[in-house]
Coordinates of C-alpha atoms in Angstrom, one line a residue:
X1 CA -253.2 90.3 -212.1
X2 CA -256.2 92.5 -211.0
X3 CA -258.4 94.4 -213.4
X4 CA -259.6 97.6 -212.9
X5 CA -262.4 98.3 -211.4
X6 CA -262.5 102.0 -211.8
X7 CA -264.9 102.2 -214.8
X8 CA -268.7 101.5 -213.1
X9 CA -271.8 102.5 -215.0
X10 CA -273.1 106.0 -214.2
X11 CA -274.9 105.7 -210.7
X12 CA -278.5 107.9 -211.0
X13 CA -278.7 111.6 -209.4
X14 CA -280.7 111.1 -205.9
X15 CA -282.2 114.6 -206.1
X16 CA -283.6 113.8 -209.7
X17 CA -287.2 114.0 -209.5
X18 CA -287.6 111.0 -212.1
X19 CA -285.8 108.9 -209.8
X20 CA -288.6 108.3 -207.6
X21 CA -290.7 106.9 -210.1
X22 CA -288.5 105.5 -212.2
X23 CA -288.3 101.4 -212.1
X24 CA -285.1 99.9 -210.7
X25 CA -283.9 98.0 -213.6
X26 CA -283.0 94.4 -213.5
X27 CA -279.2 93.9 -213.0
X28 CA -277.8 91.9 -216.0
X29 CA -276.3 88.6 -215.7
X30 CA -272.8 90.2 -215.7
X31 CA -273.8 92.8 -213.4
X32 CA -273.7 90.0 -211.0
X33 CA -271.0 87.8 -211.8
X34 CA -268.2 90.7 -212.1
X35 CA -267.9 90.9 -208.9
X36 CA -266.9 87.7 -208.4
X37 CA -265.1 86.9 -211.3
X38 CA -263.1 90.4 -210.2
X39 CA -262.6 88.7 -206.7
X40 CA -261.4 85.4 -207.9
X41 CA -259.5 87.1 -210.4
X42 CA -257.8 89.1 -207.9
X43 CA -257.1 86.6 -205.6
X44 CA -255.2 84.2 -208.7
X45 CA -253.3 87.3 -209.6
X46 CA -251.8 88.1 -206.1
X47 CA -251.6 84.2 -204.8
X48 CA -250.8 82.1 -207.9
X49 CA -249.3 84.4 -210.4
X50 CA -245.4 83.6 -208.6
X51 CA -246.0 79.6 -209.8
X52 CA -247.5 81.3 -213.2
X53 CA -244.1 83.8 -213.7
X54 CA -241.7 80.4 -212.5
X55 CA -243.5 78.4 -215.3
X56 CA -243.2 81.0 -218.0
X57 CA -239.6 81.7 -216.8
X58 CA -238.8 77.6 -216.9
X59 CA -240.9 77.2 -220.1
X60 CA -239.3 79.9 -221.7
X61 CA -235.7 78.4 -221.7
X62 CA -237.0 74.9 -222.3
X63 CA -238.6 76.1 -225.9
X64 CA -235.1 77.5 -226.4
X65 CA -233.1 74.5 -225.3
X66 CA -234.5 73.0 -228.7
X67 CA -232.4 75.0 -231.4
X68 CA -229.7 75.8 -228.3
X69 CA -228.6 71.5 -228.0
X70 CA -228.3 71.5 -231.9
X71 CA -225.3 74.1 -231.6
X72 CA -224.3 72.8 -228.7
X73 CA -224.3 69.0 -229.3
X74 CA -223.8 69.4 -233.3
X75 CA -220.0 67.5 -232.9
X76 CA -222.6 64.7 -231.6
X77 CA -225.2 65.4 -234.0
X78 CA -223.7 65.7 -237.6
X79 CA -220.7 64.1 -239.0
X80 CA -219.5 65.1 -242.7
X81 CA -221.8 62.9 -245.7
X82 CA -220.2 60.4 -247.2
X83 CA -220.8 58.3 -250.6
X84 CA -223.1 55.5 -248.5
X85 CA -223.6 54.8 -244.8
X86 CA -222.1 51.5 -244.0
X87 CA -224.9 48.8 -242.2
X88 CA -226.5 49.2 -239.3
X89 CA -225.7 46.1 -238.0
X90 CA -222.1 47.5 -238.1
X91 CA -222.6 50.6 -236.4
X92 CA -224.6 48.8 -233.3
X93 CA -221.1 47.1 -233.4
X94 CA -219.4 50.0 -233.4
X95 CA -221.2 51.7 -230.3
X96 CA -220.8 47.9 -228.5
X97 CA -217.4 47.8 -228.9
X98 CA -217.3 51.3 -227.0
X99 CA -219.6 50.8 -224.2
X100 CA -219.5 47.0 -224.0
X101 CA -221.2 47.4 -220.0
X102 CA -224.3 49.2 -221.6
X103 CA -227.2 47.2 -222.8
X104 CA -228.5 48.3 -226.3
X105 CA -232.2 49.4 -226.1
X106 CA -232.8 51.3 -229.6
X107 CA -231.4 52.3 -232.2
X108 CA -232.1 55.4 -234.4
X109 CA -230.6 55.0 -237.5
X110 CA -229.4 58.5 -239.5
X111 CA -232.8 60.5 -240.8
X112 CA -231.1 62.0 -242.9
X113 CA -227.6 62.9 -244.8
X114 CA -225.0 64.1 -242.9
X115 CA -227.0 63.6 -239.3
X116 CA -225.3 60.9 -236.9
X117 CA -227.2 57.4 -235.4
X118 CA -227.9 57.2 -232.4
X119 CA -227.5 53.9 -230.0
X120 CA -229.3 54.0 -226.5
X121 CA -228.3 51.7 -224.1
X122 CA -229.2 51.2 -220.6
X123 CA -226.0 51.5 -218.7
X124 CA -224.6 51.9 -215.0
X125 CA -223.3 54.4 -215.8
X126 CA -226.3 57.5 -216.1
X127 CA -228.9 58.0 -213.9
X128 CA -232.0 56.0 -213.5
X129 CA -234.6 56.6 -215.9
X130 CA -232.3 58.2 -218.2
X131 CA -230.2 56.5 -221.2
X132 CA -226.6 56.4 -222.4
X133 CA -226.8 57.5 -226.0
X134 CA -223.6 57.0 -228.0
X135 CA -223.6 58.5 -231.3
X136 CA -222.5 56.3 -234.8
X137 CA -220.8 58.2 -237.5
X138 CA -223.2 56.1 -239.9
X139 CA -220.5 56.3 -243.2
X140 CA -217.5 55.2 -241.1
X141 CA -218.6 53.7 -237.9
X142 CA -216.6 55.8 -235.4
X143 CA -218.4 56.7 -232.4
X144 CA -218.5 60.8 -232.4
X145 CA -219.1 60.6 -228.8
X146 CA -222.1 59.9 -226.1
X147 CA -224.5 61.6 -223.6
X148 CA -227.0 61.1 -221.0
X149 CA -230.0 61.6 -222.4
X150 CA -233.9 61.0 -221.9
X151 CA -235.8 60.2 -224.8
X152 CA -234.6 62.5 -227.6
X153 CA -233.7 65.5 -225.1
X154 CA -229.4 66.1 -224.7
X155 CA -228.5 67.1 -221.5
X156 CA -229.6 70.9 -221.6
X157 CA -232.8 70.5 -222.4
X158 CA -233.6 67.5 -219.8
X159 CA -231.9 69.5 -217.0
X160 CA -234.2 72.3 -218.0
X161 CA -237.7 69.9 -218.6
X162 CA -236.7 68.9 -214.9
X163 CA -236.4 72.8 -214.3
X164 CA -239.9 73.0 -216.0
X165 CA -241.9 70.5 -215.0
X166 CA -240.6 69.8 -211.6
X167 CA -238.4 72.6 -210.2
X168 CA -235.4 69.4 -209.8
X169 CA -237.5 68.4 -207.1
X170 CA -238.9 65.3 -208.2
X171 CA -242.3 64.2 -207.4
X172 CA -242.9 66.8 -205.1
X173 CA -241.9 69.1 -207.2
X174 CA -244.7 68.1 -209.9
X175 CA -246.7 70.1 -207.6
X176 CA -245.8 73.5 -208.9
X177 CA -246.5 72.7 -212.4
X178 CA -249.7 71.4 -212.1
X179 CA -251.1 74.2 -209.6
X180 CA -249.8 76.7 -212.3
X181 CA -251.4 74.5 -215.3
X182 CA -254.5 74.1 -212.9
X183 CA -255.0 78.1 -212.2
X184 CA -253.9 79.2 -215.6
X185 CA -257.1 78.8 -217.7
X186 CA -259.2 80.1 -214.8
X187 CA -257.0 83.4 -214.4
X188 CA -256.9 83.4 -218.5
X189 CA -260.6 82.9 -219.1
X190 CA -261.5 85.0 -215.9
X191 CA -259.2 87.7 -217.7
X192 CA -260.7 87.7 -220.7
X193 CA -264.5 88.1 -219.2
X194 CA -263.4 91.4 -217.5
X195 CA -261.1 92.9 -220.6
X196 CA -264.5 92.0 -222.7
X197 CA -267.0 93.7 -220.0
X198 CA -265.0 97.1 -220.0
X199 CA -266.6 100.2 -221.2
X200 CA -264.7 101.4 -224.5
X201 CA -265.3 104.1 -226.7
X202 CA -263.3 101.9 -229.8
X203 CA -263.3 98.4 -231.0
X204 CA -259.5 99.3 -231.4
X205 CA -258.6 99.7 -228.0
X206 CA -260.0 95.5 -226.9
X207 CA -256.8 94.6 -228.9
X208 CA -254.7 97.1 -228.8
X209 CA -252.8 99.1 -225.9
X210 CA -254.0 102.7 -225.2
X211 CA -250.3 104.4 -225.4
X212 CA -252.3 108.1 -224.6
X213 CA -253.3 106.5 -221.2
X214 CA -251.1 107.1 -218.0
X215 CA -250.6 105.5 -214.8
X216 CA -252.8 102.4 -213.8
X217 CA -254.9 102.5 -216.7
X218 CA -251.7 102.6 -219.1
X219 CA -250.6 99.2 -217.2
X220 CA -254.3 98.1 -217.5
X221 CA -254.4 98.6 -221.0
X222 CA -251.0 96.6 -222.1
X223 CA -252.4 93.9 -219.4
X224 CA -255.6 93.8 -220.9
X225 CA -254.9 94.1 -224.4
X226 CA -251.6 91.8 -224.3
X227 CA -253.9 89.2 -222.8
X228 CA -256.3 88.8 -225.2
X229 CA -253.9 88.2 -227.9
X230 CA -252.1 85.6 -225.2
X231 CA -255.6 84.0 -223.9
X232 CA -255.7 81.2 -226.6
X233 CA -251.9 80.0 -226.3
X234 CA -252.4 80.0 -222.6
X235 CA -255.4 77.8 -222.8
X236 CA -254.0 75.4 -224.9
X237 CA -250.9 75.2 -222.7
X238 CA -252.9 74.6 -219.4
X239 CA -255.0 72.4 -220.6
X240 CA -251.9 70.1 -222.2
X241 CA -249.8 70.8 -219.2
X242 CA -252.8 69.0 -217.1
X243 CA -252.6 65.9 -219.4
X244 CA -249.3 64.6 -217.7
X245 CA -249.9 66.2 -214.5
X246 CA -250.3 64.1 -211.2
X247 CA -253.8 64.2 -210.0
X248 CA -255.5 65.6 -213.2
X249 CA -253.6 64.1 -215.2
X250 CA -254.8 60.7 -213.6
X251 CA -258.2 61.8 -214.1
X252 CA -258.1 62.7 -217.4
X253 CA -256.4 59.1 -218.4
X254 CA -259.5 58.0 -216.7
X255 CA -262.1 59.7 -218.5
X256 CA -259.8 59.2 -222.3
X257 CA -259.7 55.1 -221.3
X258 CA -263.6 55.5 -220.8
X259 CA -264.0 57.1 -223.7
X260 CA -261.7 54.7 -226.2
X261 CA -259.5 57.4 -226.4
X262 CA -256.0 55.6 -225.1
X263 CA -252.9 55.9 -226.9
X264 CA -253.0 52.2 -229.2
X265 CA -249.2 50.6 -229.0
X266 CA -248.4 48.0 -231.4
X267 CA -248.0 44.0 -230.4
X268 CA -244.9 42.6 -230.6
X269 CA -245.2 39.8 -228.8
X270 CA -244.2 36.6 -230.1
X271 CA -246.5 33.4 -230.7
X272 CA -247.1 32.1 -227.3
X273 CA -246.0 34.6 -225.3
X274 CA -247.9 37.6 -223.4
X275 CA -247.8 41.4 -224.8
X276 CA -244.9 43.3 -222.7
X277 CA -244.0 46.3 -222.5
X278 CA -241.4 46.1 -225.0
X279 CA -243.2 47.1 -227.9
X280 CA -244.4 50.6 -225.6
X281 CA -241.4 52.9 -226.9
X282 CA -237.3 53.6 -227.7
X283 CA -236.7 52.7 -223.8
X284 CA -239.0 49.8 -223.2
X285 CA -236.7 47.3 -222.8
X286 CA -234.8 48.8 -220.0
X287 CA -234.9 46.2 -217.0
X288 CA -236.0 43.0 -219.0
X289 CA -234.3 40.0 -220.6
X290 CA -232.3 40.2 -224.0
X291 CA -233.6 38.2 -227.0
X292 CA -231.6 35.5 -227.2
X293 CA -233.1 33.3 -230.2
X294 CA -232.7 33.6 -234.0
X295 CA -232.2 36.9 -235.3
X296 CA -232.0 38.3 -238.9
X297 CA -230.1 41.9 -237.6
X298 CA -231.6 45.6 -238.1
X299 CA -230.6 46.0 -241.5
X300 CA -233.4 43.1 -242.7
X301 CA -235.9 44.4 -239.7
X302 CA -235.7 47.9 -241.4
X303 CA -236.6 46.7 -245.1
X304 CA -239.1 44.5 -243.5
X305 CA -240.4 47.7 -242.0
X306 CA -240.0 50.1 -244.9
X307 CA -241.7 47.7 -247.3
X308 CA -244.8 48.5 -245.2
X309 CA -244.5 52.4 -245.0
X310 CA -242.6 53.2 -242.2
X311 CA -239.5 55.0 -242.9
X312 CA -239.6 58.5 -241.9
X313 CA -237.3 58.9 -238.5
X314 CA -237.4 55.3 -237.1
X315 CA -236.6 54.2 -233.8
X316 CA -236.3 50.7 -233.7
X317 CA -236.4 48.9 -230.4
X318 CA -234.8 45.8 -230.0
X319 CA -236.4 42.5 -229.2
X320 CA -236.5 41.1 -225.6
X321 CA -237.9 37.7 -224.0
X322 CA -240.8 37.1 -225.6
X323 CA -241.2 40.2 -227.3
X324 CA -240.1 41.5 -231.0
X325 CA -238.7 44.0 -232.7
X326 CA -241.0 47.4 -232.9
X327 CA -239.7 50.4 -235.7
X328 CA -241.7 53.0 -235.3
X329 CA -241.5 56.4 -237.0
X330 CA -241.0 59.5 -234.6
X331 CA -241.3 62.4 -236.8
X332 CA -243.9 64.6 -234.8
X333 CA -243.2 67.7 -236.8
X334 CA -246.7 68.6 -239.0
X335 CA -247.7 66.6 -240.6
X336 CA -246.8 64.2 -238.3
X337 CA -245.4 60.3 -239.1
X338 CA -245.8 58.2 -236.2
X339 CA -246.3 54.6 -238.3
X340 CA -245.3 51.3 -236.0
X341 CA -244.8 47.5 -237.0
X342 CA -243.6 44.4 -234.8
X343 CA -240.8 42.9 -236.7
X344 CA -240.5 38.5 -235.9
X345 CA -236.9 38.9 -235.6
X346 CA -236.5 35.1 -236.8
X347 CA -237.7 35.2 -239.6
X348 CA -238.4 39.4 -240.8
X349 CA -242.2 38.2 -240.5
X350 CA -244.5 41.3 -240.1
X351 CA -247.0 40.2 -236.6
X352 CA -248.2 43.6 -236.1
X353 CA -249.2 47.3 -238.2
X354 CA -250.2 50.7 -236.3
X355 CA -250.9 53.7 -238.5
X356 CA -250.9 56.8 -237.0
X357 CA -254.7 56.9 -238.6
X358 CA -255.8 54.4 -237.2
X359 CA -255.7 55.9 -233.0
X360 CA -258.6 57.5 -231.9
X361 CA -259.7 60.7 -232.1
X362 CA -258.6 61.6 -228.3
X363 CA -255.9 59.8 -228.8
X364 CA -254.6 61.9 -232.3
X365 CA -255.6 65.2 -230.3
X366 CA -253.4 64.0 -227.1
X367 CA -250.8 63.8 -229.4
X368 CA -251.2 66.9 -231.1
X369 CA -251.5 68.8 -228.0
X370 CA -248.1 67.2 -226.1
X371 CA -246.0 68.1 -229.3
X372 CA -247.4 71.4 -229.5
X373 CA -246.5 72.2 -225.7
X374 CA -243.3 70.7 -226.3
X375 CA -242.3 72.8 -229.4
X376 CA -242.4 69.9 -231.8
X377 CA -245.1 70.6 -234.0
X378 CA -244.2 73.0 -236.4
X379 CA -240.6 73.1 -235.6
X380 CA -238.5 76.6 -234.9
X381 CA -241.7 78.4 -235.7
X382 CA -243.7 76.7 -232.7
X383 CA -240.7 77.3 -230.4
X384 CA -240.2 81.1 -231.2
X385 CA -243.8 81.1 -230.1
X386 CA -243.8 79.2 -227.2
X387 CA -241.2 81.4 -226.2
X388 CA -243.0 84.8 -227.2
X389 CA -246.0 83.6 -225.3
X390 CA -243.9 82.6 -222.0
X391 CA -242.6 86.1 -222.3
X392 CA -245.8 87.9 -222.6
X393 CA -247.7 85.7 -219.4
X394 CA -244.1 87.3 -217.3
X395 CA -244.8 90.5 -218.6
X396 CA -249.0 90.0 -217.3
X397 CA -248.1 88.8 -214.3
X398 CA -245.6 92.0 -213.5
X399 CA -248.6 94.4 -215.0
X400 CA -250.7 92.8 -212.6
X401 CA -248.8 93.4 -209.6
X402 CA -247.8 96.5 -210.8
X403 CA -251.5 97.7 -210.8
X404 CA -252.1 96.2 -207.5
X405 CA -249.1 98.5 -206.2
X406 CA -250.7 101.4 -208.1
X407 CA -254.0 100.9 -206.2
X408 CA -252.4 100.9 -202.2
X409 CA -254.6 103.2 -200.4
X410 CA -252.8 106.4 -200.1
X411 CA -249.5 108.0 -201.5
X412 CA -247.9 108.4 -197.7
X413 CA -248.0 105.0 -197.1
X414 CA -245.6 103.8 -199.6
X415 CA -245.0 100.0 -198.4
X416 CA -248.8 99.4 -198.0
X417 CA -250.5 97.0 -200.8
X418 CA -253.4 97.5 -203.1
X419 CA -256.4 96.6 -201.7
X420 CA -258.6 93.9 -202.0
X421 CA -262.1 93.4 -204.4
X422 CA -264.5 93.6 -202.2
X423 CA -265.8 90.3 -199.8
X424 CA -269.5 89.4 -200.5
X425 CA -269.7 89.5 -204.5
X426 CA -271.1 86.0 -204.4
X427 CA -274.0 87.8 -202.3
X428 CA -274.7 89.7 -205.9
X429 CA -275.1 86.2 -207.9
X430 CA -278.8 85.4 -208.2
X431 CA -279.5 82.0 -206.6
X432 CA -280.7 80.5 -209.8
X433 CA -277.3 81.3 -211.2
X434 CA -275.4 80.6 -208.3
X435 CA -276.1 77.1 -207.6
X436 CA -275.5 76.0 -210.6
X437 CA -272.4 77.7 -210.3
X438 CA -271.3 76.3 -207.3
X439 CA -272.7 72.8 -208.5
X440 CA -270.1 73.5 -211.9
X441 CA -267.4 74.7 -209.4
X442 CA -267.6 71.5 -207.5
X443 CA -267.2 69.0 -210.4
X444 CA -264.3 70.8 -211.9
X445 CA -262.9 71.2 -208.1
X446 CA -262.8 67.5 -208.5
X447 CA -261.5 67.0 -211.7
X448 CA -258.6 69.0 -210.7
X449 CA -257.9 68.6 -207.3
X450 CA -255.4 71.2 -207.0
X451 CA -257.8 74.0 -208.3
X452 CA -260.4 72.8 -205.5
X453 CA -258.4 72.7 -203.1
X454 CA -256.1 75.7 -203.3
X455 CA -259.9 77.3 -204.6
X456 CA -261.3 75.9 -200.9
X457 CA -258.1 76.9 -198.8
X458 CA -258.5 80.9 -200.7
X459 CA -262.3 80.7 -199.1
X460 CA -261.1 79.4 -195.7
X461 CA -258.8 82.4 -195.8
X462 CA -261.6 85.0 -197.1
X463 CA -263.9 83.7 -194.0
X464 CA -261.1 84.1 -191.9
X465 CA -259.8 87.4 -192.7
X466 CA -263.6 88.7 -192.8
X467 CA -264.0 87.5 -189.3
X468 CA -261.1 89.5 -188.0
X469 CA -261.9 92.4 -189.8
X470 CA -265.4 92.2 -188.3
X471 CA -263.8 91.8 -184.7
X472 CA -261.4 94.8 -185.3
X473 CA -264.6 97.2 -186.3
X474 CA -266.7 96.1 -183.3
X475 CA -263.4 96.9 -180.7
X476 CA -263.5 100.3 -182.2
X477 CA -266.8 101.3 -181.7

């Protein structure tokens, strides 16, 4: 992902007799940080773009796995409308009576006509972490048949959020992901610096490829030009990607709690007894103790809900030991309906409201950002373009190898590699810009500990090579 560097302001004429009077002018602030940015820059492109192309490849068939599991799982998903869906209390029979080893979590009644309810149970039969959905034909109470499943993603598209997120690695896999969502908004931004500094003789050719160019500066152009329109989308998805991630994303959680930014969950525990994590979302019963008191059934929990606004795409969570029933709307599709109540299932008592209005700011824009990464926001429309911008940061990363091919030293040698910015730009930065710099570089080194220290391990490896280099020119003299 180098930029060219071909393009230098016009150097004076030596032999000019004006030159030797003429003031040396004072080297602008850019002047002095495009070398460095160019060097960085260079290095992310060559080092970290691989992890940037897997990411765009996983993410790419994650944002489709979202209209994909509707065709594939629609016998699952849809059953034919009928007159009136029977209760729910009878459908959580129904889905019992099938899988009478499982232990029902949630429920997610039918949103809407025609579309099945889904039952999640914790079962011995799926893996850990993950849920046995069975799905309720809600007008007849057969089952249509069940999956494993991990909150609302079917099997295709939590084999591929695995893929995505983790390479099917597990915790060790996390790594990946969060180097590429560390390095992504430094290459981006970095980008966007040198595509701005160019020399141009047309507004029109910032945003739009030169097709009269050839060679390198034909691949520089689609790279440059292809980036700029990419640069905010890729933002936004490293900076949400970081949220979850392992080390920043700890960090983060840090600073958001400081703050009063934390996600707000709604109480449902009972008089007497200690909040739990019950009331925390669909699967937060999984490893605790079944209510086994009074209780009035989901059909009278949902009116009791309903009568206080929520209603659009419940989940409703059943009551444990100690803890009540929690509905709580899941509709994250703009504008979003994410309403919660605790539910007394004794008596259909309301102990506890949450509107969505009512988190915090941070809170709200955590939110926001999540969905959008995940392609729930605006629905097909936000997954057709999470899937256009996966395919345009593959198509940067090969322009920017292709342009470090293009710059290999000489045509005979036709396995050699581009080469390198040059070493010493940071000898260029004026001190009063450069400590400050380093001071910045530091902080955020910390904040995301992958970017420092891959960032730290890239100098090591600079100093290194320069040393060498230095060795090998003194032997030949």
């Amino acid at each position: 992902m180098a930029i060219d560097d071909s393009v230098r302001p016009e150097e004076p004429n030596a032999s000019s007799p004006d030159t030797a009077t003429a003031p040396v002018p004072r080297p602008s602030t850019w002047s002095a940080l495009r070398p460095l940015v160019l060097r960085i820059h260079f290095y992310a492109g060559v080092l970290v773009a691989p992890l940037l192309f897997i990411a765009a490849t996983t993410g790419l068939l994650y944002a489709l796995s979202l209209p994909a599991e509707k065709v594939l799982y629609s016998h699952e998903l849809t059953t034919d409308a009928g007159s009136a869906a029977i209760p729910l209390d009878t459908q959580l029979s129904a889905a019992r009576e099938a899988h009478p080893e499982g232990t029902v979590t949630a429920v997610w009644p039918s949103s809407e006509e025609g579309a099945t309810t889904r039952v999640l149970m914790q079962s011995p039969e799926v893996a850990e972490g993950k849920e046995l959905t069975v799905f309720v034909d809600p007008y007849t109470g057969k089952v249509r048949g069940q999956l494993e499943t991990s909150g609302d993603a079917l099997p295709i598209r939590t084999w591929l959020s695995g893929l995505h997120s983790n390479l099917q690695l597990g915790e060790t896999g996390r790594l990946y992901s969060e180097m590429a969502a560390s390095w992504m908004w430094v290459v981006a931004l970095g980008g966007l610096l040198l595509w701005f500094g160019r020399k141009r003789t047309s507004r029109k050719a910032l945003a739009l490829p030169d097709r009269s160019a050839t060679g390198r500066r034909r691949t520089l152009s689609w790279h440059g030009s292809v980036g700029l329109w990419a640069v905010l989308g890729l933002l936004v998805l490293s900076a949400t990607g970081l949220t979850w991630s392992t080390y920043a994303g700890a960090n983060i959680d840090k600073i958001q709690t400081q703050l009063g930014g934390s996600t707000p969950a709604v109480s449902a525990a009972l008089d007497g007894q200690e909040s739990g994590g019950a009331h925390q979302g669909h699967g937060a019963g999984h490893g605790t103790t079944p209510h086994t008191g009074p209780d009035i059934g989901l059909d009278k929990v949902v009116e009791a809900a309903r009568a206080e606004g929520v209603e659009e795409q419940i989940q409703i969570t059943l009551p444990s030991e100690g803890q009540g029933y929690v509905v709580k709307e899941r509709d994250r599709e703009f504008p979003v309906h994410l309403d919660a109540v605790a539910v007394d299932p004794a008596d259909g008592r309301v102990m506890d409201t949450l509107p969505f209005e009512d988190y915090p700011l941070l809170a709200k824009l955590t939110r926001f950002g999540i969905d959008v990464h995940m392609g729930y926001t605006f629905g097909l429309v936000n997954q057709l373009a999470l899937a256009a911008l996966a395919v345009a940061l593959m198509f940067l990363v090969g322009w920017g190898y292709r342009m470090w091919w293009l710059r290999r030293p000489t045509k005979e040698r036709k396995l050699s590699a581009g080469r390198p910015m040059p070493r010493g730009a940071w000898r260029k930065v004026p001190v009063t810009m450069l400590l400050p710099l380093a001071a910045v570089t530091a902080l955020v080194g910390w904040f995301v500990p992958l970017l420092g220290i891959s960032l730290l391990a890239f100098l090591v490896i600079d100093i290194a090579l320069g040393f060498v280099a230095r060795r090998r020119a003194g032997a030949q003299v």
